[in-house]
PDB file of C-alpha atoms in Angstrom:
ATOM      1  CA  UNK A  22      57.468  95.699  74.797  1.00 50.00           C
ATOM      2  CA  UNK A  23      56.842  91.615  74.007  1.00 49.00           C
ATOM      3  CA  UNK A  24      53.927  91.476  76.268  1.00 50.00           C
ATOM      4  CA  UNK A  25      51.762  94.221  74.722  1.00 51.00           C
ATOM      5  CA  UNK A  26      52.118  92.539  71.066  1.00 49.00           C
ATOM      6  CA  UNK A  27      51.083  89.268  72.655  1.00 49.00           C
ATOM      7  CA  UNK A  28      48.156  90.634  74.011  1.00 49.00           C
ATOM      8  CA  UNK A  29      47.396  92.501  70.344  1.00 51.00           C
ATOM      9  CA  UNK A  30      47.630  89.383  68.802  1.00 50.00           C
ATOM     10  CA  UNK A  31      45.240  87.602  71.393  1.00 53.00           C
ATOM     11  CA  UNK A  32      42.867  90.404  70.563  1.00 55.00           C
ATOM     12  CA  UNK A  33      43.305  90.163  66.947  1.00 55.00           C
ATOM     13  CA  UNK A  34      42.607  86.506  66.488  1.00 55.00           C
ATOM     14  CA  UNK A  35      38.953  86.334  66.770  1.00 56.00           C
ATOM     15  CA  UNK A  36      38.110  84.461  63.920  1.00 58.00           C
ATOM     16  CA  UNK A  37      38.970  81.316  66.156  1.00 62.00           C
ATOM     17  CA  UNK A  38      36.681  81.915  68.950  1.00 58.00           C
ATOM     18  CA  UNK A  39      33.884  79.587  69.375  1.00 63.00           C
ATOM     19  CA  UNK A  40      30.621  80.651  70.629  1.00 60.00           C
ATOM     20  CA  UNK A  41      27.981  78.432  72.275  1.00 63.00           C
ATOM     21  CA  UNK A  42      24.624  78.306  71.086  1.00 65.00           C
ATOM     22  CA  UNK A  43      21.976  78.897  73.286  1.00 62.00           C
ATOM     23  CA  UNK A  44      19.867  76.063  74.739  1.00 65.00           C
ATOM     24  CA  UNK A  45      16.787  75.831  73.101  1.00 61.00           C
ATOM     25  CA  UNK A  46      13.305  76.595  75.978  1.00 60.00           C
ATOM     26  CA  UNK A  47      12.090  73.131  77.246  1.00 71.00           C
ATOM     27  CA  UNK A  48       9.040  75.147  77.564  1.00 82.00           C
ATOM     28  CA  UNK A  49       6.853  74.746  74.792  1.00 84.00           C
ATOM     29  CA  UNK A  50       5.949  78.043  72.861  1.00 89.00           C
ATOM     30  CA  UNK A  51       1.879  78.606  72.160  1.00 89.00           C
ATOM     31  CA  UNK A  52       2.691  78.420  68.342  1.00 91.00           C
ATOM     32  CA  UNK A  53       4.091  75.157  69.075  1.00 89.00           C
ATOM     33  CA  UNK A  54       1.429  73.775  71.009  1.00 90.00           C
ATOM     34  CA  UNK A  55      -1.052  75.230  68.313  1.00 93.00           C
ATOM     35  CA  UNK A  56       0.783  73.051  65.131  1.00 92.00           C
ATOM     36  CA  UNK A  57       1.258  70.158  67.769  1.00 91.00           C
ATOM     37  CA  UNK A  58      -3.226  70.094  68.230  1.00 92.00           C
ATOM     38  CA  UNK A  59      -3.693  70.831  64.873  1.00 91.00           C
ATOM     39  CA  UNK A  60      -1.581  67.768  63.765  1.00 91.00           C
ATOM     40  CA  UNK A  61      -3.105  65.701  66.676  1.00 90.00           C
ATOM     41  CA  UNK A  62      -6.560  66.824  65.645  1.00 89.00           C
ATOM     42  CA  UNK A  63      -6.069  65.859  61.886  1.00 88.00           C
ATOM     43  CA  UNK A  64      -4.250  62.304  62.813  1.00 84.00           C
ATOM     44  CA  UNK A  65      -7.895  61.930  64.653  1.00 84.00           C
ATOM     45  CA  UNK A  66      -9.536  63.092  61.815  1.00 84.00           C
ATOM     46  CA  UNK A  67      -8.452  61.099  59.021  1.00 84.00           C
ATOM     47  CA  UNK A  68     -10.567  58.326  57.946  1.00 85.00           C
ATOM     48  CA  UNK A  69      -8.638  55.450  57.475  1.00 83.00           C
ATOM     49  CA  UNK A  70      -9.547  52.759  55.100  1.00 88.00           C
ATOM     50  CA  UNK A  71     -10.658  48.900  56.053  1.00 88.00           C
ATOM     51  CA  UNK A  72      -7.170  47.870  55.445  1.00 88.00           C
ATOM     52  CA  UNK A  73      -5.706  50.279  57.827  1.00 88.00           C
ATOM     53  CA  UNK A  74      -7.693  49.669  60.414  1.00 87.00           C
ATOM     54  CA  UNK A  75      -7.263  45.902  60.137  1.00 86.00           C
ATOM     55  CA  UNK A  76      -3.443  46.626  60.341  1.00 88.00           C
ATOM     56  CA  UNK A  77      -4.151  48.489  63.088  1.00 87.00           C
ATOM     57  CA  UNK A  78      -6.186  45.924  65.330  1.00 86.00           C
ATOM     58  CA  UNK A  79      -4.031  43.521  64.548  1.00 85.00           C
ATOM     59  CA  UNK A  80      -0.721  45.443  65.676  1.00 88.00           C
ATOM     60  CA  UNK A  81      -2.901  46.318  68.993  1.00 86.00           C
ATOM     61  CA  UNK A  82      -4.325  42.001  69.599  1.00 81.00           C
ATOM     62  CA  UNK A  83      -0.081  41.119  68.424  1.00 81.00           C
ATOM     63  CA  UNK A  84       1.044  43.467  70.935  1.00 82.00           C
ATOM     64  CA  UNK A  85      -0.758  42.641  73.933  1.00 77.00           C
ATOM     65  CA  UNK A  86      -0.619  38.852  73.190  1.00 74.00           C
ATOM     66  CA  UNK A  87       3.245  39.461  73.230  1.00 74.00           C
ATOM     67  CA  UNK A  88       2.687  41.319  76.505  1.00 72.00           C
ATOM     68  CA  UNK A  89       3.488  38.560  79.574  1.00 71.00           C
ATOM     69  CA  UNK A  90       1.202  38.771  82.618  1.00 70.00           C
ATOM     70  CA  UNK A  91       2.938  40.545  85.548  1.00 74.00           C
ATOM     71  CA  UNK A  92       2.079  41.779  89.240  1.00 76.00           C
ATOM     72  CA  UNK A  93      -0.029  44.985  87.388  1.00 80.00           C
ATOM     73  CA  UNK A  94      -2.434  42.716  85.826  1.00 80.00           C
ATOM     74  CA  UNK A  95      -5.766  42.181  87.309  1.00 85.00           C
ATOM     75  CA  UNK A  96      -6.459  38.827  86.387  1.00 82.00           C
ATOM     76  CA  UNK A  97      -3.086  37.786  87.968  1.00 81.00           C
ATOM     77  CA  UNK A  98      -3.340  39.953  91.132  1.00 86.00           C
ATOM     78  CA  UNK A  99      -7.058  37.913  91.488  1.00 89.00           C
ATOM     79  CA  UNK A 100      -5.339  34.459  90.725  1.00 84.00           C
ATOM     80  CA  UNK A 101      -2.308  35.630  93.342  1.00 85.00           C
ATOM     81  CA  UNK A 102      -4.834  36.442  96.200  1.00 88.00           C
ATOM     82  CA  UNK A 103      -6.686  32.820  95.584  1.00 87.00           C
ATOM     83  CA  UNK A 104      -3.259  31.242  96.016  1.00 84.00           C
ATOM     84  CA  UNK A 105      -1.269  31.159  92.658  1.00 80.00           C
ATOM     85  CA  UNK A 106       2.551  31.585  92.764  1.00 78.00           C
ATOM     86  CA  UNK A 107       3.081  31.595  89.109  1.00 74.00           C
ATOM     87  CA  UNK A 108       4.373  29.142  87.078  1.00 75.00           C
ATOM     88  CA  UNK A 109       2.181  26.080  84.928  1.00 76.00           C
ATOM     89  CA  UNK A 110      -1.762  25.654  85.958  1.00 73.00           C
ATOM     90  CA  UNK A 111      -2.719  22.457  87.436  1.00 73.00           C
ATOM     91  CA  UNK A 112      -1.090  19.618  89.187  1.00 75.00           C
ATOM     92  CA  UNK A 113       1.611  18.674  85.764  1.00 75.00           C
ATOM     93  CA  UNK A 114       4.450  20.895  86.266  1.00 73.00           C
ATOM     94  CA  UNK A 115       5.267  20.558  82.867  1.00 76.00           C
ATOM     95  CA  UNK A 116       1.909  22.469  81.561  1.00 78.00           C
ATOM     96  CA  UNK A 117       2.124  25.424  79.361  1.00 75.00           C
ATOM     97  CA  UNK A 118       3.008  28.321  81.682  1.00 73.00           C
ATOM     98  CA  UNK A 119       2.074  30.705  78.769  1.00 72.00           C
ATOM     99  CA  UNK A 120      -1.807  31.658  77.660  1.00 68.00           C
ATOM    100  CA  UNK A 121      -3.134  30.022  74.531  1.00 72.00           C
ATOM    101  CA  UNK A 122      -2.594  32.001  71.505  1.00 70.00           C
ATOM    102  CA  UNK A 123      -5.541  33.365  69.835  1.00 70.00           C
ATOM    103  CA  UNK A 124      -6.684  32.547  65.714  1.00 70.00           C
ATOM    104  CA  UNK A 125      -8.518  35.461  64.537  1.00 70.00           C
ATOM    105  CA  UNK A 126     -10.706  34.226  61.676  1.00 71.00           C
ATOM    106  CA  UNK A 127     -10.672  37.180  58.713  1.00 70.00           C
ATOM    107  CA  UNK A 128     -13.216  35.293  56.976  1.00 71.00           C
ATOM    108  CA  UNK A 129     -17.159  34.807  57.224  1.00 74.00           C
ATOM    109  CA  UNK A 130     -16.270  30.365  57.233  1.00 70.00           C
ATOM    110  CA  UNK A 131     -17.415  28.458  59.735  1.00 72.00           C
ATOM    111  CA  UNK A 132     -15.584  26.616  62.444  1.00 70.00           C
ATOM    112  CA  UNK A 133     -14.982  23.662  60.436  1.00 71.00           C
ATOM    113  CA  UNK A 134     -14.011  25.691  57.053  1.00 72.00           C
ATOM    114  CA  UNK A 135     -10.494  25.577  57.688  1.00 72.00           C
ATOM    115  CA  UNK A 136     -10.705  21.403  58.107  1.00 76.00           C
ATOM    116  CA  UNK A 137     -12.779  21.318  54.791  1.00 78.00           C
ATOM    117  CA  UNK A 138     -10.173  23.381  52.995  1.00 80.00           C
ATOM    118  CA  UNK A 139      -7.495  20.850  54.330  1.00 82.00           C
ATOM    119  CA  UNK A 140      -9.744  18.253  53.335  1.00 84.00           C
ATOM    120  CA  UNK A 141      -9.596  19.506  49.641  1.00 87.00           C
ATOM    121  CA  UNK A 142      -6.079  20.234  49.388  1.00 88.00           C
ATOM    122  CA  UNK A 143      -5.324  16.851  50.387  1.00 86.00           C
ATOM    123  CA  UNK A 144      -8.077  15.098  47.466  1.00 89.00           C
ATOM    124  CA  UNK A 145      -5.828  17.497  45.035  1.00 89.00           C
ATOM    125  CA  UNK A 146      -2.870  16.005  46.059  1.00 88.00           C
ATOM    126  CA  UNK A 147      -3.817  12.577  45.983  1.00 88.00           C
ATOM    127  CA  UNK A 148      -5.901  13.748  42.874  1.00 88.00           C
ATOM    128  CA  UNK A 149      -2.537  14.652  41.318  1.00 86.00           C
ATOM    129  CA  UNK A 150      -0.455  11.938  42.373  1.00 85.00           C
ATOM    130  CA  UNK A 151      -3.039   9.255  40.936  1.00 84.00           C
ATOM    131  CA  UNK A 152      -2.804  11.837  37.332  1.00 82.00           C
ATOM    132  CA  UNK A 153       0.975  11.560  37.760  1.00 80.00           C
ATOM    133  CA  UNK A 154       1.019   7.613  37.914  1.00 78.00           C
ATOM    134  CA  UNK A 155      -1.406   7.187  35.340  1.00 75.00           C
ATOM    135  CA  UNK A 156       0.956   9.026  32.907  1.00 73.00           C
ATOM    136  CA  UNK A 157       3.624   6.986  33.540  1.00 71.00           C
ATOM    137  CA  UNK A 158       1.288   4.063  33.227  1.00 66.00           C
ATOM    138  CA  UNK A 159      -0.200   5.618  30.076  1.00 72.00           C
ATOM    139  CA  UNK A 160       4.242   6.322  28.565  1.00 73.00           C
ATOM    140  CA  UNK A 161       4.626   2.091  29.015  1.00 73.00           C
ATOM    141  CA  UNK A 162       1.180   1.168  27.378  1.00 76.00           C
ATOM    142  CA  UNK A 163       1.974   4.099  24.285  1.00 75.00           C
ATOM    143  CA  UNK A 164       5.630   1.940  24.376  1.00 80.00           C
ATOM    144  CA  UNK A 165       3.593  -1.464  24.308  1.00 80.00           C
ATOM    145  CA  UNK A 166       1.056  -0.231  22.111  1.00 80.00           C
ATOM    146  CA  UNK A 167       4.416   0.988  19.309  1.00 81.00           C
ATOM    147  CA  UNK A 168       6.107  -2.486  19.832  1.00 84.00           C
ATOM    148  CA  UNK A 169       2.594  -4.262  19.079  1.00 85.00           C
ATOM    149  CA  UNK A 170       2.367  -2.467  16.165  1.00 87.00           C
ATOM    150  CA  UNK A 171       5.691  -3.003  14.916  1.00 89.00           C
ATOM    151  CA  UNK A 172       5.480  -6.686  15.473  1.00 88.00           C
ATOM    152  CA  UNK A 173       2.168  -6.608  13.758  1.00 88.00           C
ATOM    153  CA  UNK A 174       3.602  -5.143  10.861  1.00 91.00           C
ATOM    154  CA  UNK A 175       6.943  -7.041  10.416  1.00 91.00           C
ATOM    155  CA  UNK A 176       4.024 -10.364  10.829  1.00 91.00           C
ATOM    156  CA  UNK A 177       1.891  -9.094   7.967  1.00 91.00           C
ATOM    157  CA  UNK A 178       4.526  -8.307   6.033  1.00 92.00           C
ATOM    158  CA  UNK A 179       6.173 -12.251   6.376  1.00 92.00           C
ATOM    159  CA  UNK A 180       2.762 -13.296   5.626  1.00 93.00           C
ATOM    160  CA  UNK A 181       2.576 -11.674   2.108  1.00 93.00           C
ATOM    161  CA  UNK A 182       6.059 -13.098   1.064  1.00 93.00           C
ATOM    162  CA  UNK A 183       4.791 -16.668   2.225  1.00 92.00           C
ATOM    163  CA  UNK A 184       1.997 -16.029   0.116  1.00 92.00           C
ATOM    164  CA  UNK A 185       4.123 -15.347  -3.002  1.00 92.00           C
ATOM    165  CA  UNK A 186       6.155 -18.455  -1.943  1.00 92.00           C
ATOM    166  CA  UNK A 187       3.346 -20.701  -1.980  1.00 91.00           C
ATOM    167  CA  UNK A 188       1.885 -19.445  -5.520  1.00 89.00           C
ATOM    168  CA  UNK A 189       5.122 -19.503  -6.985  1.00 89.00           C
ATOM    169  CA  UNK A 190       5.838 -22.780  -6.149  1.00 90.00           C
ATOM    170  CA  UNK A 191       2.126 -23.766  -6.860  1.00 88.00           C
ATOM    171  CA  UNK A 192       2.407 -22.143 -10.128  1.00 85.00           C
ATOM    172  CA  UNK A 193       5.892 -23.077 -10.867  1.00 80.00           C
ATOM    173  CA  UNK A 194       7.166 -19.594 -10.908  1.00 68.00           C
ATOM    174  CA  UNK A 195       9.432 -19.450  -8.371  1.00 56.00           C
ATOM    175  CA  UNK A 196      11.489 -16.190 -10.264  1.00 51.00           C
ATOM    176  CA  UNK A 197       9.914 -14.019  -7.383  1.00 44.00           C
ATOM    177  CA  UNK A 198      11.983 -12.713  -4.221  1.00 44.00           C
ATOM    178  CA  UNK A 199      11.460 -16.148  -1.691  1.00 47.00           C
ATOM    179  CA  UNK A 200      11.632 -18.445  -4.831  1.00 41.00           C
ATOM    180  CA  UNK A 201      15.318 -20.449  -6.136  1.00 38.00           C
ATOM    181  CA  UNK A 202      14.175 -21.101  -9.875  1.00 37.00           C
ATOM    182  CA  UNK A 203      11.766 -21.158 -12.247  1.00 38.00           C
ATOM    183  CA  UNK A 204      10.789 -21.567 -15.909  1.00 41.00           C
ATOM    184  CA  UNK A 205       8.823 -19.605 -18.873  1.00 46.00           C
ATOM    185  CA  UNK A 206       6.253 -22.194 -18.542  1.00 48.00           C
ATOM    186  CA  UNK A 207       5.805 -21.432 -14.824  1.00 45.00           C
ATOM    187  CA  UNK A 208       5.213 -18.080 -16.066  1.00 46.00           C
ATOM    188  CA  UNK A 209       3.187 -18.484 -18.450  1.00 48.00           C
ATOM    189  CA  UNK A 210       1.011 -20.258 -16.308  1.00 48.00           C
ATOM    190  CA  UNK A 211       1.017 -17.602 -13.123  1.00 48.00           C
ATOM    191  CA  UNK A 212       0.405 -14.726 -16.094  1.00 48.00           C
ATOM    192  CA  UNK A 213      -2.983 -17.300 -17.351  1.00 49.00           C
ATOM    193  CA  UNK A 214      -3.909 -17.844 -13.898  1.00 47.00           C
ATOM    194  CA  UNK A 215      -3.477 -14.931 -11.604  1.00 46.00           C
ATOM    195  CA  UNK A 216      -3.065 -12.115 -13.902  1.00 48.00           C
ATOM    196  CA  UNK A 217      -6.465 -12.530 -16.660  1.00 47.00           C
ATOM    197  CA  UNK A 218      -9.493 -12.353 -13.734  1.00 39.00           C
ATOM    198  CA  UNK A 219     -11.492 -14.029 -16.413  1.00 43.00           C
ATOM    199  CA  UNK A 220      -9.441 -17.104 -17.210  1.00 57.00           C
ATOM    200  CA  UNK A 221      -9.643 -18.768 -13.641  1.00 69.00           C
ATOM    201  CA  UNK A 222     -12.767 -17.940 -10.501  1.00 79.00           C
ATOM    202  CA  UNK A 223     -11.533 -16.718  -8.100  1.00 81.00           C
ATOM    203  CA  UNK A 224     -12.912 -19.263  -5.674  1.00 82.00           C
ATOM    204  CA  UNK A 225     -10.980 -21.817  -7.322  1.00 84.00           C
ATOM    205  CA  UNK A 226      -7.227 -20.611  -6.110  1.00 87.00           C
ATOM    206  CA  UNK A 227      -5.432 -22.052  -3.259  1.00 89.00           C
ATOM    207  CA  UNK A 228      -7.058 -20.248   0.086  1.00 89.00           C
ATOM    208  CA  UNK A 229      -3.868 -19.843   1.591  1.00 91.00           C
ATOM    209  CA  UNK A 230      -2.634 -17.417  -0.810  1.00 89.00           C
ATOM    210  CA  UNK A 231      -5.830 -16.664  -2.279  1.00 89.00           C
ATOM    211  CA  UNK A 232      -6.182 -13.071  -0.859  1.00 90.00           C
ATOM    212  CA  UNK A 233      -3.132 -12.251  -2.730  1.00 89.00           C
ATOM    213  CA  UNK A 234      -4.895 -12.791  -6.090  1.00 88.00           C
ATOM    214  CA  UNK A 235      -7.916 -10.634  -5.210  1.00 88.00           C
ATOM    215  CA  UNK A 236      -5.580  -7.929  -3.904  1.00 88.00           C
ATOM    216  CA  UNK A 237      -4.390  -8.139  -7.564  1.00 87.00           C
ATOM    217  CA  UNK A 238      -7.907  -8.504  -9.315  1.00 86.00           C
ATOM    218  CA  UNK A 239      -9.056  -5.437  -7.290  1.00 87.00           C
ATOM    219  CA  UNK A 240      -5.853  -3.243  -8.241  1.00 88.00           C
ATOM    220  CA  UNK A 241      -6.318  -4.710 -11.924  1.00 87.00           C
ATOM    221  CA  UNK A 242      -9.854  -3.695 -12.133  1.00 86.00           C
ATOM    222  CA  UNK A 243      -9.439   0.010 -10.100  1.00 87.00           C
ATOM    223  CA  UNK A 244      -7.326   0.610 -13.235  1.00 88.00           C
ATOM    224  CA  UNK A 245      -8.888  -0.292 -15.828  1.00 86.00           C
ATOM    225  CA  UNK A 246     -11.812   1.496 -14.610  1.00 85.00           C
ATOM    226  CA  UNK A 247      -9.172   4.466 -13.852  1.00 85.00           C
ATOM    227  CA  UNK A 248      -8.598   4.354 -17.692  1.00 83.00           C
ATOM    228  CA  UNK A 249     -11.877   3.733 -19.344  1.00 78.00           C
ATOM    229  CA  UNK A 250     -12.918   6.788 -16.729  1.00 79.00           C
ATOM    230  CA  UNK A 251     -10.050   9.119 -18.842  1.00 78.00           C
ATOM    231  CA  UNK A 252     -11.124   7.631 -22.026  1.00 75.00           C
ATOM    232  CA  UNK A 253     -14.348   8.152 -21.298  1.00 69.00           C
ATOM    233  CA  UNK A 254     -14.538  11.893 -20.939  1.00 64.00           C
ATOM    234  CA  UNK A 255     -14.543  12.825 -24.152  1.00 58.00           C
ATOM    235  CA  UNK A 256     -17.591  11.037 -25.137  1.00 57.00           C
ATOM    236  CA  UNK A 257     -21.279  11.804 -24.666  1.00 57.00           C
ATOM    237  CA  UNK A 258     -22.991   9.988 -21.864  1.00 55.00           C
ATOM    238  CA  UNK A 259     -26.599  10.202 -23.095  1.00 59.00           C
ATOM    239  CA  UNK A 260     -25.038   7.742 -25.968  1.00 57.00           C
ATOM    240  CA  UNK A 261     -25.621   4.170 -25.499  1.00 63.00           C
ATOM    241  CA  UNK A 262     -23.072   1.961 -26.730  1.00 62.00           C
ATOM    242  CA  UNK A 263     -24.765  -1.856 -27.286  1.00 65.00           C
ATOM    243  CA  UNK A 264     -20.993  -3.123 -27.202  1.00 66.00           C
ATOM    244  CA  UNK A 265     -20.182  -1.654 -24.174  1.00 65.00           C
ATOM    245  CA  UNK A 266     -19.286  -4.432 -21.714  1.00 65.00           C
ATOM    246  CA  UNK A 267     -20.072  -3.690 -17.326  1.00 63.00           C
ATOM    247  CA  UNK A 268     -16.679  -1.943 -16.759  1.00 61.00           C
ATOM    248  CA  UNK A 269     -17.635   0.428 -19.372  1.00 62.00           C
ATOM    249  CA  UNK A 270     -20.920   1.195 -18.017  1.00 60.00           C
ATOM    250  CA  UNK A 271     -19.355   1.444 -14.820  1.00 57.00           C
ATOM    251  CA  UNK A 272     -16.872   4.112 -15.467  1.00 55.00           C
ATOM    252  CA  UNK A 273     -19.217   6.036 -17.419  1.00 54.00           C
ATOM    253  CA  UNK A 274     -21.518   5.918 -15.029  1.00 52.00           C
ATOM    254  CA  UNK A 275     -25.165   4.273 -17.286  1.00 50.00           C
ATOM    255  CA  UNK A 276     -24.533   1.202 -14.897  1.00 47.00           C
ATOM    256  CA  UNK A 277     -24.026   0.529 -11.217  1.00 41.00           C
ATOM    257  CA  UNK A 278     -21.160  -1.729 -11.082  1.00 41.00           C
ATOM    258  CA  UNK A 279     -22.134  -5.537 -10.157  1.00 42.00           C
ATOM    259  CA  UNK A 280     -20.406  -6.734  -7.241  1.00 41.00           C
ATOM    260  CA  UNK A 281     -18.315  -9.560  -6.532  1.00 56.00           C
ATOM    261  CA  UNK A 282     -19.625 -12.481  -5.305  1.00 68.00           C
ATOM    262  CA  UNK A 283     -20.103 -13.382  -1.810  1.00 80.00           C
ATOM    263  CA  UNK A 284     -16.873 -16.027  -0.654  1.00 83.00           C
ATOM    264  CA  UNK A 285     -17.755 -16.941   3.150  1.00 88.00           C
ATOM    265  CA  UNK A 286     -14.625 -19.068   2.836  1.00 89.00           C
ATOM    266  CA  UNK A 287     -11.818 -16.847   2.069  1.00 88.00           C
ATOM    267  CA  UNK A 288     -13.796 -14.015   4.671  1.00 88.00           C
ATOM    268  CA  UNK A 289     -13.518 -16.605   7.582  1.00 90.00           C
ATOM    269  CA  UNK A 290     -10.061 -16.781   6.481  1.00 90.00           C
ATOM    270  CA  UNK A 291      -9.197 -13.531   6.595  1.00 89.00           C
ATOM    271  CA  UNK A 292     -10.959 -12.972  10.081  1.00 90.00           C
ATOM    272  CA  UNK A 293      -8.308 -15.048  11.877  1.00 91.00           C
ATOM    273  CA  UNK A 294      -5.133 -13.067  12.884  1.00 91.00           C
ATOM    274  CA  UNK A 295      -2.227 -12.254  10.394  1.00 90.00           C
ATOM    275  CA  UNK A 296       0.561 -14.790  13.017  1.00 91.00           C
ATOM    276  CA  UNK A 297      -2.444 -17.496  12.906  1.00 92.00           C
ATOM    277  CA  UNK A 298      -2.437 -17.404   8.816  1.00 92.00           C
ATOM    278  CA  UNK A 299       1.374 -17.280   8.476  1.00 92.00           C
ATOM    279  CA  UNK A 300       1.333 -20.359  10.657  1.00 92.00           C
ATOM    280  CA  UNK A 301      -1.248 -22.305   7.732  1.00 92.00           C
ATOM    281  CA  UNK A 302       1.266 -20.809   5.150  1.00 93.00           C
ATOM    282  CA  UNK A 303       4.522 -21.709   6.508  1.00 92.00           C
ATOM    283  CA  UNK A 304       2.764 -25.396   7.491  1.00 92.00           C
ATOM    284  CA  UNK A 305       1.508 -25.899   3.916  1.00 92.00           C
ATOM    285  CA  UNK A 306       4.830 -25.084   2.218  1.00 92.00           C
ATOM    286  CA  UNK A 307       6.773 -27.312   4.637  1.00 91.00           C
ATOM    287  CA  UNK A 308       4.066 -30.738   4.363  1.00 91.00           C
ATOM    288  CA  UNK A 309       3.486 -30.494   0.503  1.00 90.00           C
ATOM    289  CA  UNK A 310       6.977 -29.242  -0.848  1.00 91.00           C
ATOM    290  CA  UNK A 311       9.267 -29.499   1.963  1.00 91.00           C
ATOM    291  CA  UNK A 312      10.238 -25.924   1.667  1.00 93.00           C
ATOM    292  CA  UNK A 313      11.181 -23.818   4.956  1.00 92.00           C
ATOM    293  CA  UNK A 314      10.405 -20.527   4.556  1.00 92.00           C
ATOM    294  CA  UNK A 315      12.690 -19.221   7.554  1.00 91.00           C
ATOM    295  CA  UNK A 316      15.595 -20.981   5.513  1.00 90.00           C
ATOM    296  CA  UNK A 317      14.279 -19.950   2.206  1.00 90.00           C
ATOM    297  CA  UNK A 318      15.673 -23.500   0.772  1.00 90.00           C
ATOM    298  CA  UNK A 319      13.997 -26.607  -0.348  1.00 91.00           C
ATOM    299  CA  UNK A 320      15.077 -29.933   0.825  1.00 92.00           C
ATOM    300  CA  UNK A 321      14.691 -32.648  -1.550  1.00 90.00           C
ATOM    301  CA  UNK A 322      12.438 -35.129   1.367  1.00 90.00           C
ATOM    302  CA  UNK A 323      10.321 -34.723   4.257  1.00 88.00           C
ATOM    303  CA  UNK A 324      12.423 -35.093   6.765  1.00 88.00           C
ATOM    304  CA  UNK A 325      14.371 -31.894   5.906  1.00 89.00           C
ATOM    305  CA  UNK A 326      17.494 -32.589   7.268  1.00 89.00           C
ATOM    306  CA  UNK A 327      19.368 -29.387   8.842  1.00 88.00           C
ATOM    307  CA  UNK A 328      16.678 -27.195   9.009  1.00 90.00           C
ATOM    308  CA  UNK A 329      16.501 -26.030  13.121  1.00 88.00           C
ATOM    309  CA  UNK A 330      12.742 -26.592  12.970  1.00 87.00           C
ATOM    310  CA  UNK A 331       9.020 -24.910  11.780  1.00 86.00           C
ATOM    311  CA  UNK A 332       9.094 -21.784  13.760  1.00 87.00           C
ATOM    312  CA  UNK A 333      11.280 -17.984  13.161  1.00 86.00           C
ATOM    313  CA  UNK A 334      12.509 -18.327  16.976  1.00 86.00           C
ATOM    314  CA  UNK A 335      14.440 -21.931  16.045  1.00 86.00           C
ATOM    315  CA  UNK A 336      16.259 -20.163  13.361  1.00 84.00           C
ATOM    316  CA  UNK A 337      17.996 -17.731  15.747  1.00 71.00           C
TER     317      UNK A 337
END
């Protein structure tokens, strides 16, 4: 019958059955108790490091400080017996209601050590600020020095150019960079007076362009000495040539070179600044030759009509 088949089907479906797990016993067994005691003993017997002890003490301290006072606190109970009902202490109602926090010192520094550290930090910050300002000032000074150096270099070039112009006008050789015209006669005079050191004493040259002649003489002497030295390499230095002049003897090392005579007038002139010497030369060109160094033009008379002025700034 169908009822018997259904009963047999229910009996055969044992795989879908669920079995309730037995509830664990709440009572601790002897084995569990032994394991727990061993674990606790091991924890108590463990030697903690200094860092671990400090961390544990810090955690315990923070836990205590974070706990507010309640009725179970001994101090709160004593204050309640004296009439304290909670709230702020003192006459002011807006006073603090929480205990003052503790600041634990972990080092060996004194009480004023923190203020000393703050002072050092403040001084270091002030010194750093001063250094920053000094760097800015140094950079500005550096730019200013470079600017002055460029101006001085430019002024020096103008001074040597003005010397050559004055030299050309006085010797009749104006074929140079700053001249307008010249002649063969003036060129011969210039070679005779300037390029031959023995032809004319240095002191007889105009003081304003005498440094130019001195520079040429020094270059020529150095060139001759190098030439004589090269020629003397194959000669016997022990041989004394009676026909050798002073330059030959100096080049051969057989005699010390005789120094030039002192020129106090030239030394005083060279002690002036470059701008002062340039001004003297420009004034000499205008007064004596009616020549404007800035216009690069020689005017027919002393009025120098058409010249903007004596200074470079006036010429734009």
